[in-house]
mmCIF file of C-alpha atoms and ligand atoms in Angstrom:
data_model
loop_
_atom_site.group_PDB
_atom_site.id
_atom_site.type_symbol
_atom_site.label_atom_id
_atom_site.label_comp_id
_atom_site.label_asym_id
_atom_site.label_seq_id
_atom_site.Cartn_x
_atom_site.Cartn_y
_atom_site.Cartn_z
ATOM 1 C CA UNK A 1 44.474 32.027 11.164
ATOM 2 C CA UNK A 2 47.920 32.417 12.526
ATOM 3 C CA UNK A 3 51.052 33.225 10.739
ATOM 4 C CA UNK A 4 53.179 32.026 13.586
ATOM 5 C CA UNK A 5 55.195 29.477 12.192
ATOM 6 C CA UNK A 6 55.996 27.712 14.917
ATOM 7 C CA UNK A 7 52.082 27.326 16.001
ATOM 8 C CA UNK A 8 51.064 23.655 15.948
ATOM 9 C CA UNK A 9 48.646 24.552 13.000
ATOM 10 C CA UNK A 10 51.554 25.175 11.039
ATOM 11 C CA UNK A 11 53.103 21.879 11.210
ATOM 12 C CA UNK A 12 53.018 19.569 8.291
ATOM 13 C CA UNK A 13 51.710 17.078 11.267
ATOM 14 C CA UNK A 14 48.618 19.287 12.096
ATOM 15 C CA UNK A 15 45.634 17.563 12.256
ATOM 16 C CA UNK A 16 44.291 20.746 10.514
ATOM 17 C CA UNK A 17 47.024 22.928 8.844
ATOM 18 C CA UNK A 18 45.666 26.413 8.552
ATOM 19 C CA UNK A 19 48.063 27.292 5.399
ATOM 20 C CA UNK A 20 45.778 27.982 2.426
ATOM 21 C CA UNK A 21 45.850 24.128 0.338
ATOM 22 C CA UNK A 22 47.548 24.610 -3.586
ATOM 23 C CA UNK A 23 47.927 21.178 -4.743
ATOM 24 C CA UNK A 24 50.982 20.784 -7.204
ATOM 25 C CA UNK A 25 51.246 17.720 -9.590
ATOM 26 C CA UNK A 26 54.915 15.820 -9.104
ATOM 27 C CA UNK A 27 55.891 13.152 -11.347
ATOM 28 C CA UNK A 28 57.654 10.028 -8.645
ATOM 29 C CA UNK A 29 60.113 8.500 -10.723
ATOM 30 C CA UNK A 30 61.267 4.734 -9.671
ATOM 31 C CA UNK A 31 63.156 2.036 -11.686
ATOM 32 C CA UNK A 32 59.832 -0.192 -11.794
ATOM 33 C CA UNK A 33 57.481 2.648 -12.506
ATOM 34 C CA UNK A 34 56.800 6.327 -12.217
ATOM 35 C CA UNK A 35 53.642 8.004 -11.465
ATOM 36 C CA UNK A 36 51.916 11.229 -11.281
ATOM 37 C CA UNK A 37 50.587 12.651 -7.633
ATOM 38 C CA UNK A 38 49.184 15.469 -6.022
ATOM 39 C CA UNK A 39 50.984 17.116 -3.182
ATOM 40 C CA UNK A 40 50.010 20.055 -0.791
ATOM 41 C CA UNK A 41 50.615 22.863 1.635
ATOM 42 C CA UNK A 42 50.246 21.722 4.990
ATOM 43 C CA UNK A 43 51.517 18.056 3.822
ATOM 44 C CA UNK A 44 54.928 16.856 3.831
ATOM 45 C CA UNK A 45 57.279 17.994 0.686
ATOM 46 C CA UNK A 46 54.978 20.097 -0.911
ATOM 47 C CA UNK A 47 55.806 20.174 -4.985
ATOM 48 C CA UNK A 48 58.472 17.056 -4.706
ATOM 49 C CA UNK A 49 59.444 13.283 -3.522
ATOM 50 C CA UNK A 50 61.305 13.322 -0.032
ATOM 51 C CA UNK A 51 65.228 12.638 -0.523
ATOM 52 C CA UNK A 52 65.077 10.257 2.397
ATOM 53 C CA UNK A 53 61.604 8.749 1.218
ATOM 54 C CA UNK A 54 63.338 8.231 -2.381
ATOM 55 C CA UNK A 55 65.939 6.830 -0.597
ATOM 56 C CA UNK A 56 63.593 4.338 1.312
ATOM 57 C CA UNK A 57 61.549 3.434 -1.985
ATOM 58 C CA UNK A 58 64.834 2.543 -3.791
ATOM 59 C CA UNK A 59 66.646 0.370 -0.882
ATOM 60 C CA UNK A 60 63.797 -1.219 0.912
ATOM 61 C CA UNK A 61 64.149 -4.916 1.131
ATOM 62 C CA UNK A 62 61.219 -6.717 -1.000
ATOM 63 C CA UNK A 63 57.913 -6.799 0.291
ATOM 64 C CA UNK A 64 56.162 -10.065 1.539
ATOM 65 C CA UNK A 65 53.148 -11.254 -1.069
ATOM 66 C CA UNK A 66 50.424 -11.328 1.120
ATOM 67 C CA UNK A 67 49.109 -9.290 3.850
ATOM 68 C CA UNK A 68 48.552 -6.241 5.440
ATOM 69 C CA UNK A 69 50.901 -3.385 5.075
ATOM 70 C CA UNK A 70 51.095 -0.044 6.800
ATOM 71 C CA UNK A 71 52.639 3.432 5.709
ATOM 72 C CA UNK A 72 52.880 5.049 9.046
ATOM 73 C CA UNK A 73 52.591 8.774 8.383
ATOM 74 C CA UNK A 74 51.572 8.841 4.654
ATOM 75 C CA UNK A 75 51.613 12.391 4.199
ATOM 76 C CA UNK A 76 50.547 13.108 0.095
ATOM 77 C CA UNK A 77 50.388 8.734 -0.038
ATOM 78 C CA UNK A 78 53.661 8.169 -2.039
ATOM 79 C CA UNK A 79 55.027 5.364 0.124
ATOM 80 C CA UNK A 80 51.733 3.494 0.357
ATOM 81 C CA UNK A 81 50.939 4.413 -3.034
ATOM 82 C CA UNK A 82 54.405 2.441 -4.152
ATOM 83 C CA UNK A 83 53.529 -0.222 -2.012
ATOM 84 C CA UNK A 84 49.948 -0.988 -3.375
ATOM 85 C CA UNK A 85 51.639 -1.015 -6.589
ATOM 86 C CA UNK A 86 54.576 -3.022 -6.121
ATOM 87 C CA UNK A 87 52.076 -5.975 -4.520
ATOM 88 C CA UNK A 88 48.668 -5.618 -5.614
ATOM 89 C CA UNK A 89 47.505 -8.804 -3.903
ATOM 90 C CA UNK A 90 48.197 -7.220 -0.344
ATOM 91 C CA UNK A 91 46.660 -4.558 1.435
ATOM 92 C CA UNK A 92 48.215 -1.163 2.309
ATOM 93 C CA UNK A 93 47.009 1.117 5.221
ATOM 94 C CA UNK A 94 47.942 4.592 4.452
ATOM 95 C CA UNK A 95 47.816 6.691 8.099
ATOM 96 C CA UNK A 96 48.566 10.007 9.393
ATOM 97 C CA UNK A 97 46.885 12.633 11.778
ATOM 98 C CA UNK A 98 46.869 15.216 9.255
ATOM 99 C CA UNK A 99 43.627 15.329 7.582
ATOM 100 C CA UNK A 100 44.475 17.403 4.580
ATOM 101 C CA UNK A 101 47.250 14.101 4.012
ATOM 102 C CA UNK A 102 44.129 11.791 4.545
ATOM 103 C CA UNK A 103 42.502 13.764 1.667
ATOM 104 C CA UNK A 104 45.380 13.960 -0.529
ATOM 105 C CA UNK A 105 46.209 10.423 0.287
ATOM 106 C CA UNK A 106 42.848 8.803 -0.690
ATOM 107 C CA UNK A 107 42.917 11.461 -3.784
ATOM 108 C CA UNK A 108 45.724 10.102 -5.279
ATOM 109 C CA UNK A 109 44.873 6.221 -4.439
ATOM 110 C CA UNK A 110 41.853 7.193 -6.121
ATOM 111 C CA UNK A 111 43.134 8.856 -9.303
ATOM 112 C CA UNK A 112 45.780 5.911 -10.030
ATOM 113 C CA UNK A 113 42.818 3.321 -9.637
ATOM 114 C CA UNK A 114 44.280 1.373 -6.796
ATOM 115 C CA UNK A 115 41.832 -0.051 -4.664
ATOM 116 C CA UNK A 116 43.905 -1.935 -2.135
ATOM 117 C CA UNK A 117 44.547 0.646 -0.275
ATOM 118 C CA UNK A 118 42.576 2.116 2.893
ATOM 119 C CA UNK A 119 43.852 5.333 4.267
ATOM 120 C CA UNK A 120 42.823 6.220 7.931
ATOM 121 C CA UNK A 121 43.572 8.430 10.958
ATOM 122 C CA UNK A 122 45.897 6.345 13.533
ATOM 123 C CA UNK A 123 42.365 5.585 15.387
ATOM 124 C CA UNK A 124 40.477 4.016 13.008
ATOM 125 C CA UNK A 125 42.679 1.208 11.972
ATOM 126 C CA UNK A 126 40.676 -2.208 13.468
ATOM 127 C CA UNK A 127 43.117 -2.726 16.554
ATOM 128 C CA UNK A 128 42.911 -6.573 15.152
ATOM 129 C CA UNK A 129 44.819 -5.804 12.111
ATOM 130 C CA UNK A 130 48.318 -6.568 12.227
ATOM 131 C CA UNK A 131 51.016 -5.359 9.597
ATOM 132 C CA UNK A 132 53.499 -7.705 7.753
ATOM 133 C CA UNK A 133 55.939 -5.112 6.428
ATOM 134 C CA UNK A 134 55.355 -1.514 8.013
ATOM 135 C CA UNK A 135 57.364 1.270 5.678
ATOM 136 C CA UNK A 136 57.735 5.213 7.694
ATOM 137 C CA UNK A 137 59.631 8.438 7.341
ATOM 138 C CA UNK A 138 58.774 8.895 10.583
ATOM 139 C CA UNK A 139 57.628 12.585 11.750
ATOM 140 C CA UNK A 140 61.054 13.213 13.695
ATOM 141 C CA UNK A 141 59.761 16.665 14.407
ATOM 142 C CA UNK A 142 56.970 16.024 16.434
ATOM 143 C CA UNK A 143 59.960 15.337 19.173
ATOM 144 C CA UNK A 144 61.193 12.656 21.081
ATOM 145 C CA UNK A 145 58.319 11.696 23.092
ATOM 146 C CA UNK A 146 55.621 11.593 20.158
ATOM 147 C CA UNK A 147 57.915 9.582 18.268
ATOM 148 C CA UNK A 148 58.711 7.082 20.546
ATOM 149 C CA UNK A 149 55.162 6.919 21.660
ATOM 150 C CA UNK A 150 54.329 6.071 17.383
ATOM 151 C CA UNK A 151 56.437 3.271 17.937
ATOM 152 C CA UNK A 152 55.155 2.010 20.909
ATOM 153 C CA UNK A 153 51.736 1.523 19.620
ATOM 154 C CA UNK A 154 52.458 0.408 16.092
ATOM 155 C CA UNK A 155 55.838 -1.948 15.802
ATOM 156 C CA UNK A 156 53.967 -4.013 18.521
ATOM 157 C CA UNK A 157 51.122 -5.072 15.511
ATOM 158 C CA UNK A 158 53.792 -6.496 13.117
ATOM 159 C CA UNK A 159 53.507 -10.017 12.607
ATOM 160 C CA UNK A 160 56.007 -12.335 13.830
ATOM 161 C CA UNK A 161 58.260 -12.577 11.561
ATOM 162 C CA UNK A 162 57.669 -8.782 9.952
ATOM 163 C CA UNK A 163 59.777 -5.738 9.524
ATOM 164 C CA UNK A 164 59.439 -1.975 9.939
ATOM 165 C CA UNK A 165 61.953 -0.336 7.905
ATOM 166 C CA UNK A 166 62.413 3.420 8.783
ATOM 167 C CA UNK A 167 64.369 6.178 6.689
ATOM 168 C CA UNK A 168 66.030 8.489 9.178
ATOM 169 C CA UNK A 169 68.263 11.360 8.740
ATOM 170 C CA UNK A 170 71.373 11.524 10.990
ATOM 171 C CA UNK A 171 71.624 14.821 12.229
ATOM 172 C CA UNK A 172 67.835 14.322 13.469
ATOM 173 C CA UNK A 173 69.208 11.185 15.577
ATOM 174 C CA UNK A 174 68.535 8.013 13.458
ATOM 175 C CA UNK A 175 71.595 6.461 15.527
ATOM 176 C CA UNK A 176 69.994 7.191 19.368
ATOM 177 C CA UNK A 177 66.534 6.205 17.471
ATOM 178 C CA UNK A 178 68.311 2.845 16.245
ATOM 179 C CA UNK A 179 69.867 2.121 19.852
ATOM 180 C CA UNK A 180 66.347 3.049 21.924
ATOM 181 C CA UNK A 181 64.349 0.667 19.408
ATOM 182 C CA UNK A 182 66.958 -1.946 20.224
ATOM 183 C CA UNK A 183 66.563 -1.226 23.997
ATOM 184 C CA UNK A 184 62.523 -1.858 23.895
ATOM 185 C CA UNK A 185 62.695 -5.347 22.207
ATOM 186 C CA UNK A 186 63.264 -4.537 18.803
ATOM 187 C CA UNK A 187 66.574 -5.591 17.278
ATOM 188 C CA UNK A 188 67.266 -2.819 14.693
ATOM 189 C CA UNK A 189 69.648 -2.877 11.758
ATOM 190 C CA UNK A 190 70.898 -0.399 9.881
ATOM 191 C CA UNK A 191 70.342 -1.879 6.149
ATOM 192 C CA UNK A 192 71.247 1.183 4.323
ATOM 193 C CA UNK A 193 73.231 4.677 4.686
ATOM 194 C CA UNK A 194 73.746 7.420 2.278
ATOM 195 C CA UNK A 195 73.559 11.192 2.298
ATOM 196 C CA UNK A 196 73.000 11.796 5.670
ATOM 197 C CA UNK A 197 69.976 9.138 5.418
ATOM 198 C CA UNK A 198 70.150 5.910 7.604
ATOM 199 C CA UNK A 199 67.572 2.741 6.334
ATOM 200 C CA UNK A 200 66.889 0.883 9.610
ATOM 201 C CA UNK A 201 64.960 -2.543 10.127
ATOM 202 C CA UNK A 202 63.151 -3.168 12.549
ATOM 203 C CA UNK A 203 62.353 -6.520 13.845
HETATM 204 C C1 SAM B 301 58.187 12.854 7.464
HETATM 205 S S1 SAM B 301 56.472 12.856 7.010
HETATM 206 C C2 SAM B 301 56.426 11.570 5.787
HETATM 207 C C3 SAM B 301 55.265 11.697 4.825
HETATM 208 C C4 SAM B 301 55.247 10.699 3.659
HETATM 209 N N1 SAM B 301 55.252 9.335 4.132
HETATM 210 C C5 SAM B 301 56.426 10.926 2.748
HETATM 211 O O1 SAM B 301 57.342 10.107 2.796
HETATM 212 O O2 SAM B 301 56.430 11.910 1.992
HETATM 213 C C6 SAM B 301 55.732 12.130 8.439
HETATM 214 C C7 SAM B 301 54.208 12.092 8.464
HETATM 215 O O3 SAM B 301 53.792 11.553 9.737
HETATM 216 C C8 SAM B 301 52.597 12.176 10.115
HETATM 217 N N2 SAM B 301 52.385 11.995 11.568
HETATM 218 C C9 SAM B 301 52.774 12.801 12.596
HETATM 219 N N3 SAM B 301 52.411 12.278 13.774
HETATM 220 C C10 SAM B 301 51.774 11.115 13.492
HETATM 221 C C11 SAM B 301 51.144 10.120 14.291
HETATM 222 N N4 SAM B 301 51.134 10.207 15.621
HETATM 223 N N5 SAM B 301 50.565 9.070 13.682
HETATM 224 C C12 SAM B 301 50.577 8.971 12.318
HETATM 225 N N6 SAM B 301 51.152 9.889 11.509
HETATM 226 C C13 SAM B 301 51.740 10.939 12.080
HETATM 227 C C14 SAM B 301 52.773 13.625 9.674
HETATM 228 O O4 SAM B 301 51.538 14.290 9.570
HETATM 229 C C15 SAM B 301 53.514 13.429 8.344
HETATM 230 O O5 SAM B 301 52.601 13.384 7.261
#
């Protein structure tokens, strides 16, 4: 195992993080609901809720009723996990490349009995499935070319008529993110700013 911190095995988007897992129990606290997950080493925010994914889960515009929703890059789950809650009759696709977030993930899905939710490396989502609301903090570290790549493959499956909103910090380049989604196709809006943290929508 490698201590290098800058080795991809390192990265909270490892497909394998080396770091020895300690799960830590964090209470996510929303005005319509708070529940208890699991986080981990390796994963995303170990031991707390994201400021920018807090952010995202308070100022996100209503989700549709029906349909399928994606998480893209669910980390320990809490974005899908708020979804599947907030609309029970839909169905939420939690996905990442880490496997150790795939674990996590599908732990806590499990342990607060929700059962509309399916969580899955980017691969083995059915390529017929298309998304009616996709919700990310997307993985700005993985560098330009990843990320635009992400959004290549996925913001082409939203429905006509759906929405990808996106939490992005500033000083990681949510404004050149906003303009370059524009450039592709997608009209993006910025629905939201506050502490550094841009809310984008995606159309
Ligand atoms: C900023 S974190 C957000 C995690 C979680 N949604 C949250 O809000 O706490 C981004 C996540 O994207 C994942 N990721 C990186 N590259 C990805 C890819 N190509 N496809 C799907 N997920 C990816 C990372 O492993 C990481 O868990």
């Amino acid at each position: 195992m490698t201590s290098d911190p800058d080795h991809p095995s390192q990265h909270y988007f490892s497909e394998e993080p080396a770091v020895e897992s300690a799960r830590k129990r964090i209470e996510v606290t929303l005005p319509d609901g708070s529940f208890e997950i699991e986080t981990d080493t390796g994963v995303f925010s170990h031991g707390r809720v994201d400021a920018g994914t807090k952010f995202l889960l308070l100022e996100a515009p209503e989700l549709p009723t029906s349909g399928e929703l994606l998480d893209l890059g669910c980390g320990a789950g809490v974005i899908a996990l708020t979804m599947a809650r907030r609309r029970p009759e839909c169905h939420v696709w939690a996905v990442d490349v880490n496997a150790r977030a795939r674990r996590l993930a599908s732990d806590n899905a499990a342990a607060l009995g929700l059962r509309n939710v399916t969580v899955a490396a980017p691969e083995e989502v059915p390529s017929d499935v298309s998304f009616a609301t996709i919700w990310s903090n997307p993985p700005i570290k993985v560098g330009k070319s990843e990320l635009h790549d992400m959004m290549r493959r996925w913001l082409p499956r939203l429905t006509p008529g759906g929405e990808a909103i996106l939490v992005v910090n500033k000083n990681l380049g949510s404004d050149s993110l906003q303009r370059w989604l524009s450039e592709q196709g997608h009209p993006t809006s910025r629905l939201a700013s506050r502490q550094g943290f841009r809310l984008l929508r995606v159309t």
